[in-house]
Amino acid sequence: MQRSLQRAVARASLADDRDLAGRIRDDGQRLVFLLNGLVRSSRLYQAGNAAVDALAAEAAQMLGRLVGLLGAAHVVAVEDQIYVNEIRVRMKKLEQELLDQLVAELGRHEAGGLSFHAPLEPEDLKALARALAGPAGEAGHGRSALAARLAGLPGVEVGGKYRFRLKGEKPSTRQDAAEVLRRGASVVEDTLARLAAGRLPHPLLVRRVVIDLVDALDADSRRAATVALRQGETGPGTQHLLAVSRLALRLGRALELPDAALSDLGVAAMLHDVGYARGSDRDAHAMAGARMLLRQRGFHEGKIRRLQATIEHHSSADRSPCLFARILRIADDYDVLTASRPGAPPLPPATAQAAMWAARGTVYDPDLLALFVQAMGLYPPGSLLELSDGRWVVSVSGGRDAERFAWPLARVVRDKEGRVRDGAEEMDLFVLREFVRPKRVLNPASHGVDVGAALEAVQRGTP
Amino acid sequence: MSDGADGTVEPRTPFPTGAEAEPGEGGGQKPQGLGPRYQRVATLLTRLASTARSFLLYDAGNEAINRSLSALLDSALSTLQVEGQIALTVQPYELKFEDQTVYLNRDRERSLAFRLYRDGVRGLTFRKGFQAEELTRLLEILSIRYTGVNQREDDMVTLLWKARFEHLDVTTVEGIVPEETDAGDEETASSRRLVLPDDVDLPRPTLPPPKGPTWIDVPPERLRALREEAGEAALPDDCLALLGRLRRALSDSKEQLPFGEVAHLFGEVRDYLLSVDRLPALKRFGALLWEMAGEETPEWDPQRHAAVYDLLDSCGHRRAVRRLLRSVPAEERKLRPELIEVLDRVCPDPLVAVMETLDEEEGLATRAVARQALEHYSRRKPGLLEQRFLLSRGRMASDLLRVMAHVGGEASVAFVAQQCLHPDAAVQDEALWHIARTPYSGVLGRSLFEAFRRADPDRRSRILEIVARSGDARFLEPLTRYVEERGDGLGTDEASRIGRVLGILGGPESIARWKAWLQPAGGRRKGFEAPLPRIVAAATALAFIRAEAAAEALGAAFDEADETSQPWILGALAQRQRQAWEAAR
């Protein structure tokens, strides 16, 4: 008990930075004091007044310090309290009035706070103060009106009033991979937009999707393996990130990575190509992505490994990149080879896998690729096969075990007479192996077959 | 509940005013009027919250935290025993058990309920089987108050998920709880998304002609090795590998990466590596910085040298040294040689830095290791140690004295002996501790006796032990005078202890002196002329003199003793008897 207590305290101490919190409390208090002073002065004095200039200069310096320390400073007003990056600003009794004033000013504009993603010049802060001191917008539009007035200031966001939404919350639907991926798509695209705009990375949002995805994989690996986003719901770029995440997590699970590492891997996978968000090309996007992700402050093992993986995910295994990079390389290449892209027809999954197998040990980590292939089977989900009896089937299971590696579960999409089927009929090729076997792998694109229908039948749970 | 038009809802129960509720610690309010079942749960939650708050304030070996943990565990186990399970609903500032508020705290920074709610936890169910190990894990999570400050990697939901509790079920909402929106927000939200281009990662990789694949069993040791790459033990190497990679990018004229973009990461890695468990990696980190400091400054980053040197300096700052020493495990007492190597490499003045840490730190392990480090460094600058000692008080002064005693060896004996007279009790104790372990010499004598005169009874007792072991007969006269001067003012217990020493030092030649203190009162009454303390001292002295004459003197004294002095004489006789038996064995 003593040892586990020591380890727990050590781990928690690493994550909990009280020194930093103390500094934020002190600097945050000063910043709030200065902001309030600026707003009040804006009402009392003309622009260019020396007192206002001095306040603005000091506020700019304080804000610069906080942003330098944290990457972004968030001033949030809640009821009668103000928080700076979740640390409550404590004022003496006599100074509470100052807090109340700033809360009231923000409240007039229906705003709950201000976020600063970059330092501001004194002139910018004066403009901010004038906007806050100015008339509020129409009821229900106050915040957006204020945001519009502040649009010219770099990196300033106006936050909503921090209320609690007790209605309309969805309980976490962890077992539905398709739902999770849909949510993941919007989180990823939102994250990319923020990163492209120079905002700080916010991996937590992505991590929440990842842990739900892990649970979905665990709850029903077969459905999770066959889930696919419908075309048109989101673009190939986003689909790629989500597919790589799903594949990487499957490989991570096959490796039996602990949950903490698995969630780090998932986050790394979802963000590995962020470098493209600012228009980088294939050669430059790895380091470009790392530079965007580097802005995040605070030590976390997930961040270290994510940065490594982002930089190295196109490196060959023989150059010894980190584990996450080697995993991502496999997942990344598999998806690039098998996904439909403009001007680049996809390879059948089995063919793509075989091509990767040929580079096992050079491009791909031999053990990781072996695990990947075990998880996917000889005929990965989505493989279109012609059976020895003439039927066409789509593989809908991964490699179940060594014995059934080459004998997947499959859904019939064409019968012996050549008639199209809807994929509702399922066969276990292992059970039927004495009667029928896979004869050849077909390219769906060449034969005009939509394997998605069969995969969707699995999602619907038919038969 | 009062519903807002936008779907937001205010909590149902109006919060108690100060008059209604009993304030608890840290903004908490004790819900009133609870029945015994609910009170039990309320007590458990209050304990949980307060233990979580103090979890990181103490050393893991500290008794306070261990007591608190035991009490919390007992409370949890007994409550679960009765209830079977404890299903809590999480609301913004409250935790509810069967719709009764059993925890209430409106301070958003301190409130357990708020922190859970904010992150999306809506229910916690403790089930039977929840034990110490899971409780420790839960406290680890709940104690992290400031992770949100700059990391944005984890929250309560992700940390609780990673912990994979077997006997604690966690109910959460999907995603993060959104803030209130206004009319302009929906439009902004949708325009805020960014889609990657369709040709991401194209062209496809060029691969050899397809072949296989086949099922290959990966040996368990390979799997283990792969998993270890993602483990805690591999993280220091990963940090250094990342920094090494960034270092290459920093020199890349195409990339033009300024050091300012990565400086904070180097600082974070530095802080992570500042641990005695990661000394080899810390050494490599220092070496990396030294190499970088020696590189040419690129024209796109003229501030680089200064920034790298600042970083290098920071590795030897007081804060860094303190962090390093604080990381010594609670049960460890030995200085690791690699620690000295690291300090030598990164710290311009390790002696001062370590001294300052010693001044500030309470932990036994930290102080033990810091003292040993000081011993190492002060050999080069002994004067500095003495200067600092003269300015110090309390525990710091005693620690410094200990170091000086170890470093100075025989030459420091006199100085240490003088510290028996130090105004600070901690220093006196330290000095006595050393003297007790130092071979006796005449140098100690005067200081010892002066200390004896001024010390409190407990310290006097310790000094007497040292004097007894010394065999220095020069103590006889001063001690004798001491007893005579004190008269009745001397306690009998102390008189006995002094008497023992007098006997040991005086030997048979001193019998006559002690007999003189046992001069009968004369006349018909029993008893002695001298005050009781002197009698006690004399009797005890005779008890410890191995001579027949001493025994005879005691026997004669017993015949003359009155009721008050008789027990002491008897005691002395018994002591003689005991010694005789022991000698015979």
mmCIF file of N, CA, C and O in Angstrom, chain B residues 240-309:
data_model
loop_
_atom_site.group_PDB
_atom_site.id
_atom_site.type_symbol
_atom_site.label_atom_id
_atom_site.label_comp_id
_atom_site.label_asym_id
_atom_site.label_seq_id
_atom_site.Cartn_x
_atom_site.Cartn_y
_atom_site.Cartn_z
ATOM 1 N N LEU B 240 14.389 12.716 -24.872
ATOM 2 C CA LEU B 240 15.688 13.103 -25.430
ATOM 3 C C LEU B 240 15.732 12.877 -26.929
ATOM 4 O O LEU B 240 16.327 13.668 -27.664
ATOM 5 N N ALA B 241 15.095 11.817 -27.378
ATOM 6 C CA ALA B 241 15.056 11.563 -28.820
ATOM 7 C C ALA B 241 14.307 12.698 -29.520
ATOM 8 O O ALA B 241 14.726 13.180 -30.582
ATOM 9 N N LEU B 242 13.212 13.140 -28.927
ATOM 10 C CA LEU B 242 12.446 14.242 -29.512
ATOM 11 C C LEU B 242 13.278 15.519 -29.549
ATOM 12 O O LEU B 242 13.334 16.217 -30.566
ATOM 13 N N LEU B 243 13.935 15.816 -28.449
ATOM 14 C CA LEU B 243 14.754 17.032 -28.409
ATOM 15 C C LEU B 243 15.900 16.942 -29.418
ATOM 16 O O LEU B 243 16.257 17.934 -30.053
ATOM 17 N N GLY B 244 16.453 15.750 -29.563
ATOM 18 C CA GLY B 244 17.514 15.561 -30.549
ATOM 19 C C GLY B 244 17.002 15.815 -31.959
ATOM 20 O O GLY B 244 17.674 16.456 -32.780
ATOM 21 N N ARG B 245 15.801 15.350 -32.201
ATOM 22 C CA ARG B 245 15.206 15.567 -33.523
ATOM 23 C C ARG B 245 14.938 17.042 -33.757
ATOM 24 O O ARG B 245 15.169 17.571 -34.856
ATOM 25 N N LEU B 246 14.454 17.708 -32.733
ATOM 26 C CA LEU B 246 14.184 19.144 -32.855
ATOM 27 C C LEU B 246 15.477 19.928 -33.018
ATOM 28 O O LEU B 246 15.523 20.953 -33.699
ATOM 29 N N ARG B 247 16.502 19.429 -32.390
ATOM 30 C CA ARG B 247 17.799 20.095 -32.535
ATOM 31 C C ARG B 247 18.234 20.094 -34.000
ATOM 32 O O ARG B 247 18.769 21.085 -34.505
ATOM 33 N N ARG B 248 18.001 18.971 -34.687
ATOM 34 C CA ARG B 248 18.342 18.918 -36.121
ATOM 35 C C ARG B 248 17.509 19.935 -36.889
ATOM 36 O O ARG B 248 18.010 20.634 -37.768
ATOM 37 N N ALA B 249 16.237 20.027 -36.526
ATOM 38 C CA ALA B 249 15.359 20.988 -37.206
ATOM 39 C C ALA B 249 15.817 22.419 -36.932
ATOM 40 O O ALA B 249 15.705 23.293 -37.803
ATOM 41 N N LEU B 250 16.333 22.653 -35.736
ATOM 42 C CA LEU B 250 16.795 23.994 -35.373
ATOM 43 C C LEU B 250 17.973 24.432 -36.246
ATOM 44 O O LEU B 250 18.211 25.625 -36.432
ATOM 45 N N SER B 251 18.705 23.451 -36.751
ATOM 46 C CA SER B 251 19.860 23.779 -37.600
ATOM 47 C C SER B 251 19.519 23.761 -39.085
ATOM 48 O O SER B 251 20.377 24.039 -39.915
ATOM 49 N N ASP B 252 18.280 23.440 -39.383
ATOM 50 C CA ASP B 252 17.886 23.288 -40.791
ATOM 51 C C ASP B 252 17.541 24.663 -41.372
ATOM 52 O O ASP B 252 16.572 25.292 -40.942
ATOM 53 N N SER B 253 18.273 25.083 -42.369
ATOM 54 C CA SER B 253 18.060 26.431 -42.914
ATOM 55 C C SER B 253 16.741 26.515 -43.689
ATOM 56 O O SER B 253 16.194 27.595 -43.865
ATOM 57 N N LYS B 254 16.224 25.357 -44.110
ATOM 58 C CA LYS B 254 14.922 25.392 -44.805
ATOM 59 C C LYS B 254 13.804 25.586 -43.779
ATOM 60 O O LYS B 254 12.852 26.306 -44.008
ATOM 61 N N GLU B 255 13.942 24.932 -42.666
ATOM 62 C CA GLU B 255 12.913 24.959 -41.628
ATOM 63 C C GLU B 255 12.904 26.307 -40.903
ATOM 64 O O GLU B 255 11.858 26.807 -40.506
ATOM 65 N N GLN B 256 14.072 26.881 -40.687
ATOM 66 C CA GLN B 256 14.217 28.165 -39.974
ATOM 67 C C GLN B 256 13.393 28.199 -38.686
ATOM 68 O O GLN B 256 12.599 29.108 -38.436
ATOM 69 N N LEU B 257 13.595 27.206 -37.909
ATOM 70 C CA LEU B 257 12.860 27.087 -36.653
ATOM 71 C C LEU B 257 13.588 27.896 -35.567
ATOM 72 O O LEU B 257 14.735 27.609 -35.249
ATOM 73 N N PRO B 258 12.925 28.901 -35.004
ATOM 74 C CA PRO B 258 13.597 29.654 -33.940
ATOM 75 C C PRO B 258 13.529 28.892 -32.622
ATOM 76 O O PRO B 258 12.560 28.177 -32.370
ATOM 77 N N PHE B 259 14.529 29.046 -31.806
ATOM 78 C CA PHE B 259 14.555 28.327 -30.538
ATOM 79 C C PHE B 259 13.372 28.704 -29.652
ATOM 80 O O PHE B 259 12.886 27.889 -28.867
ATOM 81 N N GLY B 260 12.918 29.931 -29.793
ATOM 82 C CA GLY B 260 11.782 30.379 -28.998
ATOM 83 C C GLY B 260 10.543 29.513 -29.144
ATOM 84 O O GLY B 260 9.746 29.401 -28.222
ATOM 85 N N GLU B 261 10.418 28.857 -30.268
ATOM 86 C CA GLU B 261 9.249 27.995 -30.492
ATOM 87 C C GLU B 261 9.322 26.707 -29.701
ATOM 88 O O GLU B 261 8.313 26.067 -29.448
ATOM 89 N N VAL B 262 10.523 26.311 -29.345
ATOM 90 C CA VAL B 262 10.679 25.016 -28.650
ATOM 91 C C VAL B 262 11.218 25.174 -27.233
ATOM 92 O O VAL B 262 11.330 24.190 -26.507
ATOM 93 N N ALA B 263 11.548 26.391 -26.863
ATOM 94 C CA ALA B 263 12.179 26.607 -25.555
ATOM 95 C C ALA B 263 11.322 26.059 -24.416
ATOM 96 O O ALA B 263 11.833 25.456 -23.471
ATOM 97 N N HIS B 264 10.019 26.278 -24.501
ATOM 98 C CA HIS B 264 9.164 25.823 -23.403
ATOM 99 C C HIS B 264 9.190 24.303 -23.290
ATOM 100 O O HIS B 264 9.158 23.740 -22.186
ATOM 101 N N LEU B 265 9.289 23.618 -24.436
ATOM 102 C CA LEU B 265 9.350 22.152 -24.408
ATOM 103 C C LEU B 265 10.628 21.687 -23.727
ATOM 104 O O LEU B 265 10.631 20.763 -22.924
ATOM 105 N N PHE B 266 11.733 22.350 -24.053
ATOM 106 C CA PHE B 266 12.992 22.007 -23.386
ATOM 107 C C PHE B 266 12.860 22.215 -21.880
ATOM 108 O O PHE B 266 13.344 21.415 -21.084
ATOM 109 N N GLY B 267 12.191 23.295 -21.490
ATOM 110 C CA GLY B 267 11.985 23.550 -20.065
ATOM 111 C C GLY B 267 11.122 22.487 -19.415
ATOM 112 O O GLY B 267 11.381 22.046 -18.301
ATOM 113 N N GLU B 268 10.098 22.075 -20.118
ATOM 114 C CA GLU B 268 9.212 21.037 -19.561
ATOM 115 C C GLU B 268 9.951 19.715 -19.402
ATOM 116 O O GLU B 268 9.788 19.014 -18.401
ATOM 117 N N VAL B 269 10.756 19.379 -20.404
ATOM 118 C CA VAL B 269 11.529 18.133 -20.314
ATOM 119 C C VAL B 269 12.541 18.235 -19.181
ATOM 120 O O VAL B 269 12.751 17.290 -18.420
ATOM 121 N N ARG B 270 13.144 19.408 -19.060
ATOM 122 C CA ARG B 270 14.076 19.617 -17.946
ATOM 123 C C ARG B 270 13.383 19.327 -16.618
ATOM 124 O O ARG B 270 13.881 18.573 -15.791
ATOM 125 N N ASP B 271 12.224 19.905 -16.420
ATOM 126 C CA ASP B 271 11.514 19.708 -15.151
ATOM 127 C C ASP B 271 11.142 18.242 -14.954
ATOM 128 O O ASP B 271 11.182 17.734 -13.833
ATOM 129 N N TYR B 272 10.754 17.585 -16.009
ATOM 130 C CA TYR B 272 10.425 16.164 -15.905
ATOM 131 C C TYR B 272 11.642 15.342 -15.515
ATOM 132 O O TYR B 272 11.571 14.419 -14.702
ATOM 133 N N LEU B 273 12.789 15.677 -16.103
ATOM 134 C CA LEU B 273 13.991 14.884 -15.839
ATOM 135 C C LEU B 273 14.642 15.213 -14.499
ATOM 136 O O LEU B 273 15.531 14.487 -14.052
ATOM 137 N N LEU B 274 14.209 16.298 -13.880
ATOM 138 C CA LEU B 274 14.795 16.673 -12.586
ATOM 139 C C LEU B 274 14.279 15.728 -11.497
ATOM 140 O O LEU B 274 13.501 16.092 -10.632
ATOM 141 N N SER B 275 14.783 14.522 -11.539
ATOM 142 C CA SER B 275 14.385 13.505 -10.574
ATOM 143 C C SER B 275 15.553 12.557 -10.414
ATOM 144 O O SER B 275 16.229 12.220 -11.390
ATOM 145 N N VAL B 276 15.753 12.102 -9.189
ATOM 146 C CA VAL B 276 16.868 11.182 -8.959
ATOM 147 C C VAL B 276 16.657 9.850 -9.679
ATOM 148 O O VAL B 276 17.595 9.084 -9.863
ATOM 149 N N ASP B 277 15.419 9.580 -10.060
ATOM 150 C CA ASP B 277 15.169 8.340 -10.803
ATOM 151 C C ASP B 277 15.495 8.485 -12.287
ATOM 152 O O ASP B 277 15.401 7.521 -13.032
ATOM 153 N N ARG B 278 15.833 9.704 -12.704
ATOM 154 C CA ARG B 278 16.090 9.918 -14.142
ATOM 155 C C ARG B 278 17.438 10.614 -14.349
ATOM 156 O O ARG B 278 17.612 11.366 -15.310
ATOM 157 N N LEU B 279 18.345 10.352 -13.458
ATOM 158 C CA LEU B 279 19.638 11.039 -13.526
ATOM 159 C C LEU B 279 20.410 10.769 -14.817
ATOM 160 O O LEU B 279 20.990 11.707 -15.379
ATOM 161 N N PRO B 280 20.473 9.536 -15.291
ATOM 162 C CA PRO B 280 21.233 9.330 -16.541
ATOM 163 C C PRO B 280 20.667 10.166 -17.685
ATOM 164 O O PRO B 280 21.425 10.764 -18.450
ATOM 165 N N ALA B 281 19.349 10.227 -17.771
ATOM 166 C CA ALA B 281 18.746 11.028 -18.844
ATOM 167 C C ALA B 281 19.004 12.519 -18.604
ATOM 168 O O ALA B 281 19.235 13.274 -19.549
ATOM 169 N N LEU B 282 18.988 12.921 -17.353
ATOM 170 C CA LEU B 282 19.255 14.329 -17.040
ATOM 171 C C LEU B 282 20.672 14.711 -17.436
ATOM 172 O O LEU B 282 20.924 15.794 -17.963
ATOM 173 N N LYS B 283 21.589 13.786 -17.225
ATOM 174 C CA LYS B 283 22.981 14.046 -17.652
ATOM 175 C C LYS B 283 23.045 14.252 -19.145
ATOM 176 O O LYS B 283 23.712 15.157 -19.640
ATOM 177 N N ARG B 284 22.347 13.407 -19.861
ATOM 178 C CA ARG B 284 22.359 13.523 -21.324
ATOM 179 C C ARG B 284 21.691 14.822 -21.765
ATOM 180 O O ARG B 284 22.086 15.443 -22.742
ATOM 181 N N PHE B 285 20.683 15.218 -21.036
ATOM 182 C CA PHE B 285 20.006 16.483 -21.335
ATOM 183 C C PHE B 285 20.990 17.638 -21.175
ATOM 184 O O PHE B 285 21.088 18.526 -22.042
ATOM 185 N N GLY B 286 21.725 17.613 -20.078
ATOM 186 C CA GLY B 286 22.731 18.654 -19.847
ATOM 187 C C GLY B 286 23.775 18.658 -20.957
ATOM 188 O O GLY B 286 24.167 19.707 -21.460
ATOM 189 N N ALA B 287 24.193 17.456 -21.353
ATOM 190 C CA ALA B 287 25.201 17.343 -22.414
ATOM 191 C C ALA B 287 24.653 17.888 -23.728
ATOM 192 O O ALA B 287 25.366 18.574 -24.474
ATOM 193 N N LEU B 288 23.393 17.607 -23.984
ATOM 194 C CA LEU B 288 22.760 18.118 -25.212
ATOM 195 C C LEU B 288 22.786 19.638 -25.227
ATOM 196 O O LEU B 288 23.117 20.266 -26.233
ATOM 197 N N LEU B 289 22.433 20.231 -24.105
ATOM 198 C CA LEU B 289 22.407 21.690 -24.035
ATOM 199 C C LEU B 289 23.804 22.276 -24.214
ATOM 200 O O LEU B 289 23.986 23.297 -24.883
ATOM 201 N N TRP B 290 24.776 21.627 -23.598
ATOM 202 C CA TRP B 290 26.159 22.109 -23.756
ATOM 203 C C TRP B 290 26.572 22.072 -25.224
ATOM 204 O O TRP B 290 27.207 23.008 -25.738
ATOM 205 N N GLU B 291 26.210 21.006 -25.886
ATOM 206 C CA GLU B 291 26.553 20.912 -27.314
ATOM 207 C C GLU B 291 25.852 22.008 -28.108
ATOM 208 O O GLU B 291 26.439 22.646 -28.972
ATOM 209 N N MET B 292 24.585 22.211 -27.798
ATOM 210 C CA MET B 292 23.834 23.251 -28.524
ATOM 211 C C MET B 292 24.421 24.626 -28.258
ATOM 212 O O MET B 292 24.452 25.484 -29.147
ATOM 213 N N ALA B 293 24.874 24.825 -27.037
ATOM 214 C CA ALA B 293 25.452 26.120 -26.695
ATOM 215 C C ALA B 293 26.724 26.384 -27.489
ATOM 216 O O ALA B 293 27.095 27.533 -27.722
ATOM 217 N N GLY B 294 27.373 25.295 -27.914
ATOM 218 C CA GLY B 294 28.614 25.451 -28.663
ATOM 219 C C GLY B 294 28.417 25.590 -30.169
ATOM 220 O O GLY B 294 29.375 25.784 -30.914
ATOM 221 N N GLU B 295 27.160 25.488 -30.609
ATOM 222 C CA GLU B 295 26.909 25.561 -32.060
ATOM 223 C C GLU B 295 26.838 27.006 -32.519
ATOM 224 O O GLU B 295 26.553 27.909 -31.723
ATOM 225 N N GLU B 296 27.010 27.176 -33.812
ATOM 226 C CA GLU B 296 26.917 28.532 -34.376
ATOM 227 C C GLU B 296 25.476 29.028 -34.344
ATOM 228 O O GLU B 296 24.550 28.271 -34.580
ATOM 229 N N THR B 297 25.333 30.320 -34.086
ATOM 230 C CA THR B 297 23.984 30.901 -34.066
ATOM 231 C C THR B 297 23.518 31.154 -35.480
ATOM 232 O O THR B 297 24.215 31.830 -36.242
ATOM 233 N N PRO B 298 22.364 30.602 -35.875
ATOM 234 C CA PRO B 298 21.898 30.845 -37.242
ATOM 235 C C PRO B 298 21.399 32.283 -37.384
ATOM 236 O O PRO B 298 20.951 32.896 -36.402
ATOM 237 N N GLU B 299 21.456 32.775 -38.596
ATOM 238 C CA GLU B 299 21.104 34.191 -38.786
ATOM 239 C C GLU B 299 19.608 34.451 -38.569
ATOM 240 O O GLU B 299 19.220 35.554 -38.244
ATOM 241 N N TRP B 300 18.763 33.421 -38.731
ATOM 242 C CA TRP B 300 17.333 33.656 -38.518
ATOM 243 C C TRP B 300 16.961 33.623 -37.038
ATOM 244 O O TRP B 300 15.813 33.858 -36.683
ATOM 245 N N ASP B 301 17.945 33.348 -36.188
ATOM 246 C CA ASP B 301 17.619 33.229 -34.765
ATOM 247 C C ASP B 301 18.747 33.810 -33.910
ATOM 248 O O ASP B 301 19.440 33.081 -33.189
ATOM 249 N N PRO B 302 18.945 35.124 -33.970
ATOM 250 C CA PRO B 302 20.083 35.727 -33.279
ATOM 251 C C PRO B 302 20.030 35.557 -31.752
ATOM 252 O O PRO B 302 21.052 35.664 -31.092
ATOM 253 N N GLN B 303 18.839 35.327 -31.194
ATOM 254 C CA GLN B 303 18.731 35.211 -29.727
ATOM 255 C C GLN B 303 19.063 33.814 -29.209
ATOM 256 O O GLN B 303 18.970 33.554 -28.016
ATOM 257 N N ARG B 304 19.430 32.919 -30.132
ATOM 258 C CA ARG B 304 19.484 31.510 -29.735
ATOM 259 C C ARG B 304 20.473 31.226 -28.621
ATOM 260 O O ARG B 304 20.159 30.549 -27.652
ATOM 261 N N HIS B 305 21.693 31.741 -28.791
ATOM 262 C CA HIS B 305 22.717 31.438 -27.781
ATOM 263 C C HIS B 305 22.280 31.836 -26.387
ATOM 264 O O HIS B 305 22.418 31.092 -25.441
ATOM 265 N N ALA B 306 21.763 33.056 -26.341
ATOM 266 C CA ALA B 306 21.330 33.554 -25.036
ATOM 267 C C ALA B 306 20.259 32.658 -24.452
ATOM 268 O O ALA B 306 20.278 32.323 -23.261
ATOM 269 N N ALA B 307 19.324 32.251 -25.290
ATOM 270 C CA ALA B 307 18.217 31.405 -24.815
ATOM 271 C C ALA B 307 18.734 30.046 -24.344
ATOM 272 O O ALA B 307 18.303 29.520 -23.311
ATOM 273 N N VAL B 308 19.661 29.480 -25.089
ATOM 274 C CA VAL B 308 20.190 28.163 -24.705
ATOM 275 C C VAL B 308 20.975 28.267 -23.395
ATOM 276 O O VAL B 308 20.848 27.426 -22.505
ATOM 277 N N TYR B 309 21.735 29.345 -23.272
ATOM 278 C CA TYR B 309 22.489 29.526 -22.030
ATOM 279 C C TYR B 309 21.565 29.743 -20.846
ATOM 280 O O TYR B 309 21.819 29.265 -19.742
#
